[in-house]
Tab-separated table of C-alpha atoms in Angstrom:
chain	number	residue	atom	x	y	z
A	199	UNK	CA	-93.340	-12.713	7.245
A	200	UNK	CA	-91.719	-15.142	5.400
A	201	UNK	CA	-91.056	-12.756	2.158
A	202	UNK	CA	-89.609	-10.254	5.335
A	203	UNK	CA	-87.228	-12.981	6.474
A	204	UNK	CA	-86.041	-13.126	2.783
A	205	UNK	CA	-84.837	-9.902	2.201
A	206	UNK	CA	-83.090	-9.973	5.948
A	207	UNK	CA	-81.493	-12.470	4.694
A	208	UNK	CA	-80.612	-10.912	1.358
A	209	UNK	CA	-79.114	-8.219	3.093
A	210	UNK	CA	-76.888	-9.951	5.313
A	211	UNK	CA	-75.681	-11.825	2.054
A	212	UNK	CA	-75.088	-7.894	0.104
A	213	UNK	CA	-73.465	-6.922	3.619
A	214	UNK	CA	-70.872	-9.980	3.637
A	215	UNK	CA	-70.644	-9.609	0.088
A	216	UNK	CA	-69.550	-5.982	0.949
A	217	UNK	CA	-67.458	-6.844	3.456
A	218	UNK	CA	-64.963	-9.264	1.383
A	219	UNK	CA	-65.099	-6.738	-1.332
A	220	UNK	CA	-63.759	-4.142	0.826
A	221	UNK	CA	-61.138	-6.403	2.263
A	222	UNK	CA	-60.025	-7.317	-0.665
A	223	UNK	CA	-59.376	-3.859	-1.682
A	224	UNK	CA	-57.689	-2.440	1.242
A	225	UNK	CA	-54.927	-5.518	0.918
A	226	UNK	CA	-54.772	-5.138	-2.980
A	227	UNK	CA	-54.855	-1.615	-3.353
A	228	UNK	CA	-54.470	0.392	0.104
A	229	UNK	CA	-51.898	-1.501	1.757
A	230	UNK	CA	-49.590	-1.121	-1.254
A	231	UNK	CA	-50.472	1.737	-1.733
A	232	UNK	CA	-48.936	2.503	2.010
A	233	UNK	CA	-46.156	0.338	1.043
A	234	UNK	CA	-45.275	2.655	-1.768
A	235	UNK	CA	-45.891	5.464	0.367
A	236	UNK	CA	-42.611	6.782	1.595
A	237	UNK	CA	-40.972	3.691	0.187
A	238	UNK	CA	-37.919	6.000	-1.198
A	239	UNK	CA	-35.193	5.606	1.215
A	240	UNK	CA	-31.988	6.111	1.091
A	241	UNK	CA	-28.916	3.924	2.420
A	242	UNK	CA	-27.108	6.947	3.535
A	243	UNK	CA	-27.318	10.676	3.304
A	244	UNK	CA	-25.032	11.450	0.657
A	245	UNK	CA	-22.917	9.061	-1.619
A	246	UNK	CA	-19.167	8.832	-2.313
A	247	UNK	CA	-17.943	8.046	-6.032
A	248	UNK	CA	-14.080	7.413	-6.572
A	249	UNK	CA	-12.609	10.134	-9.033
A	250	UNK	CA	-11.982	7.768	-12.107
A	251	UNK	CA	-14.373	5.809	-11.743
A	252	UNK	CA	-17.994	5.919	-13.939
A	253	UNK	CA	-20.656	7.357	-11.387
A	254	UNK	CA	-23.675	4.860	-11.366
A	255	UNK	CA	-27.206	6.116	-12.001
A	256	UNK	CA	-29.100	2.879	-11.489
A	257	UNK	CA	-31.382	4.162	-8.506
A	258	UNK	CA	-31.376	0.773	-6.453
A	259	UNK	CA	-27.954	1.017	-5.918
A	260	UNK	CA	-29.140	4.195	-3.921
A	261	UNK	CA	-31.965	2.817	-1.937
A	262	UNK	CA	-32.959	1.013	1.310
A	263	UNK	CA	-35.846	-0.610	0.141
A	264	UNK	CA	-37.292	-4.229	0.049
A	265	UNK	CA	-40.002	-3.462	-2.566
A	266	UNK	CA	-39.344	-5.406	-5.469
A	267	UNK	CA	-41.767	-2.828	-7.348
A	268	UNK	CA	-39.946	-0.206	-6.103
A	269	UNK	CA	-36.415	-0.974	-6.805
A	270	UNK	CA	-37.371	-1.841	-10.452
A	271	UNK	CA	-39.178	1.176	-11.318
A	272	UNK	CA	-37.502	3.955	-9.404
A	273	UNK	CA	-35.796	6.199	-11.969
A	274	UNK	CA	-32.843	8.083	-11.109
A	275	UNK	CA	-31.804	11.492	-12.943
A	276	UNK	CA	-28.401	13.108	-11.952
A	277	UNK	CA	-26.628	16.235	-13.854
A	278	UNK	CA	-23.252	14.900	-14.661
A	279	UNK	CA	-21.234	14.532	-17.715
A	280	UNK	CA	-17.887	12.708	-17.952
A	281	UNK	CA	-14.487	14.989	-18.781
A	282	UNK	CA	-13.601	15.235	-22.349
A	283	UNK	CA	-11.887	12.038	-23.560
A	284	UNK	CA	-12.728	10.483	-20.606
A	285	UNK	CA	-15.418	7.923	-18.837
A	286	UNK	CA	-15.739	9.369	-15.737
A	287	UNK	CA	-16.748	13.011	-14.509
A	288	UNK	CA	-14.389	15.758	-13.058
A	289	UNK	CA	-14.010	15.907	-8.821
A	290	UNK	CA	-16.913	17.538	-7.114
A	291	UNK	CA	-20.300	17.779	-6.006
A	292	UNK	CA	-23.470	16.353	-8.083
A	293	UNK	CA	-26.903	16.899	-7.188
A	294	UNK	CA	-29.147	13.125	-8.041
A	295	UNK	CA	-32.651	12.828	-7.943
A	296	UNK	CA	-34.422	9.536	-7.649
A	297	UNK	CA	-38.536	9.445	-8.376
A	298	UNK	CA	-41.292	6.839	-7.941
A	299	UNK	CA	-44.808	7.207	-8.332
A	300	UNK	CA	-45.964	10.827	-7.051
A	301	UNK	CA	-42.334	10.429	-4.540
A	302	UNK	CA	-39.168	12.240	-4.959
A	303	UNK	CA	-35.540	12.109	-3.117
A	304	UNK	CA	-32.511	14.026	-3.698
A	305	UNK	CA	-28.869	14.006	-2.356
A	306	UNK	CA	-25.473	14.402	-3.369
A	307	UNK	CA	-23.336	12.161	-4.859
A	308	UNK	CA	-19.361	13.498	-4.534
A	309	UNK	CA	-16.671	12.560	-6.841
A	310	UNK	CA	-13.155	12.388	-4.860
A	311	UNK	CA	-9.571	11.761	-4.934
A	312	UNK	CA	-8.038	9.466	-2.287
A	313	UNK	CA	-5.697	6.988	-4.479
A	314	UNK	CA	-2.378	8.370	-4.597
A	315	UNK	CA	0.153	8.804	-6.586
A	316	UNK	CA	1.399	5.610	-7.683
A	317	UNK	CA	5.930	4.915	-8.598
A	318	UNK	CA	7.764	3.582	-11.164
A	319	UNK	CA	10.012	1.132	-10.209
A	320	UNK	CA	13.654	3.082	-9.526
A	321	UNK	CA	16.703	0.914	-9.243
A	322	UNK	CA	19.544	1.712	-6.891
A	323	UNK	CA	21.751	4.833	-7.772
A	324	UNK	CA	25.809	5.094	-7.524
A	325	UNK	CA	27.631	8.266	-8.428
A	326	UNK	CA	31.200	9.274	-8.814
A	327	UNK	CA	32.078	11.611	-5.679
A	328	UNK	CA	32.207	14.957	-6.339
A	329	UNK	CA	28.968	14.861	-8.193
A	330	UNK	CA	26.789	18.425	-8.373
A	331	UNK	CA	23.421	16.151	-7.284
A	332	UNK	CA	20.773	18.810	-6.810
A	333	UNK	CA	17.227	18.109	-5.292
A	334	UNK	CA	15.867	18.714	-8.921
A	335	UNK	CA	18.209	16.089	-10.258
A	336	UNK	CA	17.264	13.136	-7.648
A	337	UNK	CA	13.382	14.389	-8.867
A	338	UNK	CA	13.931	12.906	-12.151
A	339	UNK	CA	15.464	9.698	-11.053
A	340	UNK	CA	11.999	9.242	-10.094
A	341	UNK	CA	8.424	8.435	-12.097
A	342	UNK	CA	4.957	8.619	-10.110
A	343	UNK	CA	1.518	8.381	-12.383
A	344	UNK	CA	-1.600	9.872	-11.328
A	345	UNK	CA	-4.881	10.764	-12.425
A	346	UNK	CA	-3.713	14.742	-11.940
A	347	UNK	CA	-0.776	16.375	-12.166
A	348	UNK	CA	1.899	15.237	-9.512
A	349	UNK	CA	4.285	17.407	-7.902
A	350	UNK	CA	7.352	15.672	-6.068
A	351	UNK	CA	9.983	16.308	-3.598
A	352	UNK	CA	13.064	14.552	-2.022
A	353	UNK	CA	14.854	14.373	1.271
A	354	UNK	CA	18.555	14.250	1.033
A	355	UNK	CA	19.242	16.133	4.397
A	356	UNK	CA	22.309	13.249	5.077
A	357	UNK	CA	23.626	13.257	1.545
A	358	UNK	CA	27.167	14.736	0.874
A	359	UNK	CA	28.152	13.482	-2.647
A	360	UNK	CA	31.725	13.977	-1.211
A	361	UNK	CA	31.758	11.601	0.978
A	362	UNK	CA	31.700	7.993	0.405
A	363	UNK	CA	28.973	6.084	1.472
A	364	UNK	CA	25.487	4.829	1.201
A	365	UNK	CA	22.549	7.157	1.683
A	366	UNK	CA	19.059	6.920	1.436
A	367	UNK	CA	17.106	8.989	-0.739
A	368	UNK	CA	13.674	9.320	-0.087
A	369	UNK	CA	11.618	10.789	-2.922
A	370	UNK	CA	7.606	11.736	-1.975
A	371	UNK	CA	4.583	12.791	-4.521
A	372	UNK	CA	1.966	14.272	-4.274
A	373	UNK	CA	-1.496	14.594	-6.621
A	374	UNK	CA	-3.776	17.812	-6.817
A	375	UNK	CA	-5.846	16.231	-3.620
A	376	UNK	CA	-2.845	15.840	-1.326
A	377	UNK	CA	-2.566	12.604	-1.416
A	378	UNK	CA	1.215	11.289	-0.720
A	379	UNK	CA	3.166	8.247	-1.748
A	380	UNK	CA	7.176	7.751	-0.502
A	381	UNK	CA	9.742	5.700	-2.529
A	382	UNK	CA	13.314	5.264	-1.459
A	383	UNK	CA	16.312	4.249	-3.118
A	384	UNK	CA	19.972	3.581	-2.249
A	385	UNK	CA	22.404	5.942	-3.657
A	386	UNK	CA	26.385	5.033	-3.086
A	387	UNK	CA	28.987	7.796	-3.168
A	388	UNK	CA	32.181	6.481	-4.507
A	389	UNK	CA	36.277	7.211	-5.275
A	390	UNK	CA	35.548	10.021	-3.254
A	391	UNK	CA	38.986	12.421	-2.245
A	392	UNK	CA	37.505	11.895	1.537
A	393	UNK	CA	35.099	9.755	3.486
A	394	UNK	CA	33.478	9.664	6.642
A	395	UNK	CA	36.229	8.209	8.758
A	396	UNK	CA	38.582	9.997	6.885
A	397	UNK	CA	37.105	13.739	7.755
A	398	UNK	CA	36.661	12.367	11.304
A	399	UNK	CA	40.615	11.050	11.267
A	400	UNK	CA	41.676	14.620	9.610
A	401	UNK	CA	40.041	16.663	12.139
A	402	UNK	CA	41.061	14.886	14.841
A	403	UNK	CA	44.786	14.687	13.395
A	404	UNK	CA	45.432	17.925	11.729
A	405	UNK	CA	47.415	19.435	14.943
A	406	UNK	CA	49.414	16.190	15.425
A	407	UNK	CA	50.342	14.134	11.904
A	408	UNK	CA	53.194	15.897	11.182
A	409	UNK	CA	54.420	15.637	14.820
A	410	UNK	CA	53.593	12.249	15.145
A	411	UNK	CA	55.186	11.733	11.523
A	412	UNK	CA	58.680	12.668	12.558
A	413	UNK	CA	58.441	10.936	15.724
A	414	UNK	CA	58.218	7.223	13.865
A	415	UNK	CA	59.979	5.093	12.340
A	416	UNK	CA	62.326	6.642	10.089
A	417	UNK	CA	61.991	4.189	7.443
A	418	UNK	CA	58.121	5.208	6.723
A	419	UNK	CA	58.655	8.109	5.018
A	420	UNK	CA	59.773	6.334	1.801
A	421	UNK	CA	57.870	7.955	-1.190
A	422	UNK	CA	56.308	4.785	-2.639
A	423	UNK	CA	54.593	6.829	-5.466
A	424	UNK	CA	57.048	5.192	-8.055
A	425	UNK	CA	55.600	1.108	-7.585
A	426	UNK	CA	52.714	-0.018	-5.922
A	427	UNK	CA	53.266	-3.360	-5.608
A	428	UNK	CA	56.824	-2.495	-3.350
A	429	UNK	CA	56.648	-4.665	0.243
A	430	UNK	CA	58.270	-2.033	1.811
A	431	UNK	CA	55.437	-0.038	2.170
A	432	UNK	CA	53.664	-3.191	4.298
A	433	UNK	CA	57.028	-3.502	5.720
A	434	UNK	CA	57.328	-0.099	7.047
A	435	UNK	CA	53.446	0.073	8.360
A	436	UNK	CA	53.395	-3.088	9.878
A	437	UNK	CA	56.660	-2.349	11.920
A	438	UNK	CA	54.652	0.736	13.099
A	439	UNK	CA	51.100	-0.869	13.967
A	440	UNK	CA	53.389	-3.999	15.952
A	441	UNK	CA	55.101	-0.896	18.287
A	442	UNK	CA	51.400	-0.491	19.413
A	443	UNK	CA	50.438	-4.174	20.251
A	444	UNK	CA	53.604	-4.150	22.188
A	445	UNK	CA	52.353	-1.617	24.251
A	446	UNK	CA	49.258	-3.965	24.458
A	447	UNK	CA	51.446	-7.341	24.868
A	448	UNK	CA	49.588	-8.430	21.896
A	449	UNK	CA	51.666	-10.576	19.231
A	450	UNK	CA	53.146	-9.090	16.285
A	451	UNK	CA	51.686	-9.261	12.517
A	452	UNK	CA	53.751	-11.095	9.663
A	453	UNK	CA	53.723	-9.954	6.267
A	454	UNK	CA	51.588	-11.728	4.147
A	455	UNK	CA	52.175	-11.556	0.068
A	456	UNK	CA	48.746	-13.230	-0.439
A	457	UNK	CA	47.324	-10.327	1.202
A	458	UNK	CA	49.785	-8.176	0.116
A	459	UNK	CA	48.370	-8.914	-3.615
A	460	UNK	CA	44.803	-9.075	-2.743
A	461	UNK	CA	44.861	-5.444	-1.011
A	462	UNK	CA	46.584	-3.868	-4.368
A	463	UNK	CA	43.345	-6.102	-6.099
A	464	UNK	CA	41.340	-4.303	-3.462
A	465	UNK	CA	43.214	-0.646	-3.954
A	466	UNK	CA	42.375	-0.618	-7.206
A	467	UNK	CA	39.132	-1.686	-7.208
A	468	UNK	CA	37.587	0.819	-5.002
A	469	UNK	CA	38.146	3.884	-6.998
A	470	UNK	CA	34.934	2.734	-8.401
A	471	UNK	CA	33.356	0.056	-6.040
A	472	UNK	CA	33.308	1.515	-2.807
A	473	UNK	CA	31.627	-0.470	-0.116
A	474	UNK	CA	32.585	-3.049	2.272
A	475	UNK	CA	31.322	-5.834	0.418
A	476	UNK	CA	35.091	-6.658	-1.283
A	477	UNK	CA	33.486	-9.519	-3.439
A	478	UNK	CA	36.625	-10.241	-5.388
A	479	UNK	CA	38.501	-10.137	-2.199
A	480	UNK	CA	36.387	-12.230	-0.195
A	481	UNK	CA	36.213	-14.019	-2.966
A	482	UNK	CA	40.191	-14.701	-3.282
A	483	UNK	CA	41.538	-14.868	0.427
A	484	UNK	CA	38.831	-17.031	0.880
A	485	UNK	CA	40.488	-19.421	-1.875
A	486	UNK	CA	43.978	-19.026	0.304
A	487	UNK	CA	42.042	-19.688	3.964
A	488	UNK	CA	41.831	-16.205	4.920
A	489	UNK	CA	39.197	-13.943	6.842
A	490	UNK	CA	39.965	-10.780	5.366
A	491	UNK	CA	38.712	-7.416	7.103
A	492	UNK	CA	39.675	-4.112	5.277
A	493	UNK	CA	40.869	-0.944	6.127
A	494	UNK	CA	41.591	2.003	3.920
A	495	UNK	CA	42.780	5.322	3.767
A	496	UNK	CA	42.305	7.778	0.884
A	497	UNK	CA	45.747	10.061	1.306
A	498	UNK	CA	46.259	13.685	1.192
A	499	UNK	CA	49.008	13.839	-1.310
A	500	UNK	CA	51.086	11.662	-3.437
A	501	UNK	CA	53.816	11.818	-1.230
A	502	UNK	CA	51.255	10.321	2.193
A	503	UNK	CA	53.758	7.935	4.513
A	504	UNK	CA	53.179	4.515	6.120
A	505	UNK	CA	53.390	6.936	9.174
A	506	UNK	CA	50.539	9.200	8.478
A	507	UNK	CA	48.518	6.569	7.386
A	508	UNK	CA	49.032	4.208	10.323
A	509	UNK	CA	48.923	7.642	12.670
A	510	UNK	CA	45.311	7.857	11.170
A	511	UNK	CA	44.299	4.291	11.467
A	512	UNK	CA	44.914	4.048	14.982
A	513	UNK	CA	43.128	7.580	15.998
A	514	UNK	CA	40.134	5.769	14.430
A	515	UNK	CA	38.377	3.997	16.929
A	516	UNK	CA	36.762	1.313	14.619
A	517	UNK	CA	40.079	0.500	12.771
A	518	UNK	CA	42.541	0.565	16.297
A	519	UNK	CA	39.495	-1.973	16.803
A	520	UNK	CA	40.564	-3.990	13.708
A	521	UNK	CA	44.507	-3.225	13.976
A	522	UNK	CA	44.910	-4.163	17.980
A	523	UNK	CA	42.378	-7.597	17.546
A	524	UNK	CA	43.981	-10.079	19.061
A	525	UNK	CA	43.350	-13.037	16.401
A	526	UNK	CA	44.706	-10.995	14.166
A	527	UNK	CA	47.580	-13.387	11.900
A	528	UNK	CA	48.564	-11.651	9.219
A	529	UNK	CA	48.137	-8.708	7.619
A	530	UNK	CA	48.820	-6.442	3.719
A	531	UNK	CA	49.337	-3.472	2.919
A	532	UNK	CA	49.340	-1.375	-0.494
A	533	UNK	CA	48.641	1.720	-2.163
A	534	UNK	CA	46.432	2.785	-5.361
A	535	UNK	CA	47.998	6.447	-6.953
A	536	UNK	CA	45.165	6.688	-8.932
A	537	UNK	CA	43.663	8.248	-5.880
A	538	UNK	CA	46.085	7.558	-3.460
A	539	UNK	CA	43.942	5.069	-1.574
A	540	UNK	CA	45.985	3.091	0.775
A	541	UNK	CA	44.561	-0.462	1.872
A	542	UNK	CA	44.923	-3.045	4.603
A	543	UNK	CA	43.915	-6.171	4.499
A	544	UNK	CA	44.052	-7.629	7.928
A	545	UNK	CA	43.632	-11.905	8.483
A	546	UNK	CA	41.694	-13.234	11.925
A	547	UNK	CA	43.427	-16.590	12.761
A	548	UNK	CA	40.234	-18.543	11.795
């Protein structure tokens, strides 16, 4: 009996004894094993490399995976080899294969474009008028870089290299991927034979200058060709732009000589500086107290009268603006012959 209970209890020590054993197994060996198992996932379905860029073949940069076991030991294989002279592949499609243990998962790592084309600084263009600017030559004003080959085009719809003026230029590149960059500069037109206000004044005058001409004052159609600096010519254009701000009840202008200097300065200046920034004229009425606004006129010939011009003026809605002000004080007149450019200078009582 008693050498019975013995081996009962034998048993039940071999069966515990079993039991641990076992236990201990299944955590150290099973359940890792089923932590392993299936173990190789990936973040997302396919991966996205940036074309010049290295592609990476360190598998845990690939997988969603908490196993430290894993994510050390994983090896990744990948056919890909950079472009000659280069440390990064071509564009396209690359088939990666990542292994651990007896597990395997593939995908497709794709190497893409989407930077574009990036521009060289341009500065700010300004061209004589009369110019032959073709699209071609506004291309190679411009400089983009890219990884591939750029092709480039610009929009000058508004630009008329006859005409003085600003105009925008807007140049736009694109790489072999379609991606697009836009750069713009600022291209001035000047000592143009015509402007904007001036085709709009010509076309709305053509029918009636020489009518109008004959019809004022006799005196303006002195040929001031021979000196530039004469005060007749403000004389004889004043006297007609004062018979319109009669009509208006508006007080009469006074010859300045100031101005009368400053808009031969100005005359000459804008055969090749033409914009309405008049630095050195701002710059020197300002130095006598006066508020200077301009007005010019390029003329059709040599022989263009106070008449014409002031005809012309006044048909222009922005300069009757400027001639019929009422604060207007004083105002002078002159003429450039390098281009014929007439020029008013007109004073606000400031």
């Amino acid at each position: 009996m008693e050498r019975k209970k013995r081996v009962i209890i034998v048993g039940i020590i071999i069966a515990v004894i079993f039991m641990i054993g076992a236990g201990v197994y299944y955590v150290t060996n099973v359940q890792n094993s089923s932590q392993s198992d299936g173990e190789l996932n990936l973040l997302q379905d396919e991966f996205y490399s940036e074309y010049g860029e290295a592609v990476s073949v360190v598998a845990r940069r690939y997988l969603d995976s908490t196993d430290a076991t894993v994510m050390a030991n994983a090896v990744m294989s990948v056919d890909i080899e950079n472009q000659e002279d280069q440390d990064y592949p071509a564009m396209g499609s690359y088939l990666a294969t990542i292994t651990y243990d007896q597990e395997q998962v593939s995908f497709y790592i794709h190497v893409v474009d989407t930077i574009p084309p990036v521009f060289d600084e341009t500065e700010n263009q300004i061209i004589t008028a009369g110019s032959a600017m073709s699209e071609d030559d506004f291309i190679a004003l411009f400089n983009a870089t890219d990884l591939t080959e750029v092709s480039m085009t610009v929009n000058m719809t508004d630009f008329d290299e006859q005409i003085n003026g600003d105009y925008t230029i807007v140049a736009t590149a694109y790489d072999s991927s379609n991606n697009e960059a836009s750069y713009s500069i600022n291209v001035t037109v000047t000592g143009n034979t015509t402007n904007q206000d001036d085709a709009h004044d010509e076309s709305d005058n053509d029918s009636s200058s020489s009518d109008s001409s004959s019809d004022q004052n006799s005196s303006s159609t002195t040929d001031y060709t021979a000196n530039m600096s004469a005060p007749e010519i403000s004389y004889d254009a004043i006297a007609l732009i004062n018979d319109e701000r009669a009509k208006l009840g508006l007080d009469s202008l006074e010859y300045s000589s100031t101005l009368g200097d400053l808009a031969i300065i100005r005359a000459n200046e804008i055969q090749t500086v033409y914009n309405n920034d008049m630095a050195s004229v701002y710059r020197n009425s300002g130095e006598y107290g006066y508020f200077a606004e301009m007005l010019s006129k390029h003329s059709k010939t040599a022989q263009y009268t106070a008449s014409e011009v002031v005809t012309d003026w006044l048909a222009s809605e922005s300069e009757y603006k400027k001639l019929m002000d009422v604060d207007l004080k004083a105002t002078g007149i002159a003429v450039a012959y390098m281009n014929n450019r007439w020029v008013a200078l007109v004073s606000y009582d400031h």
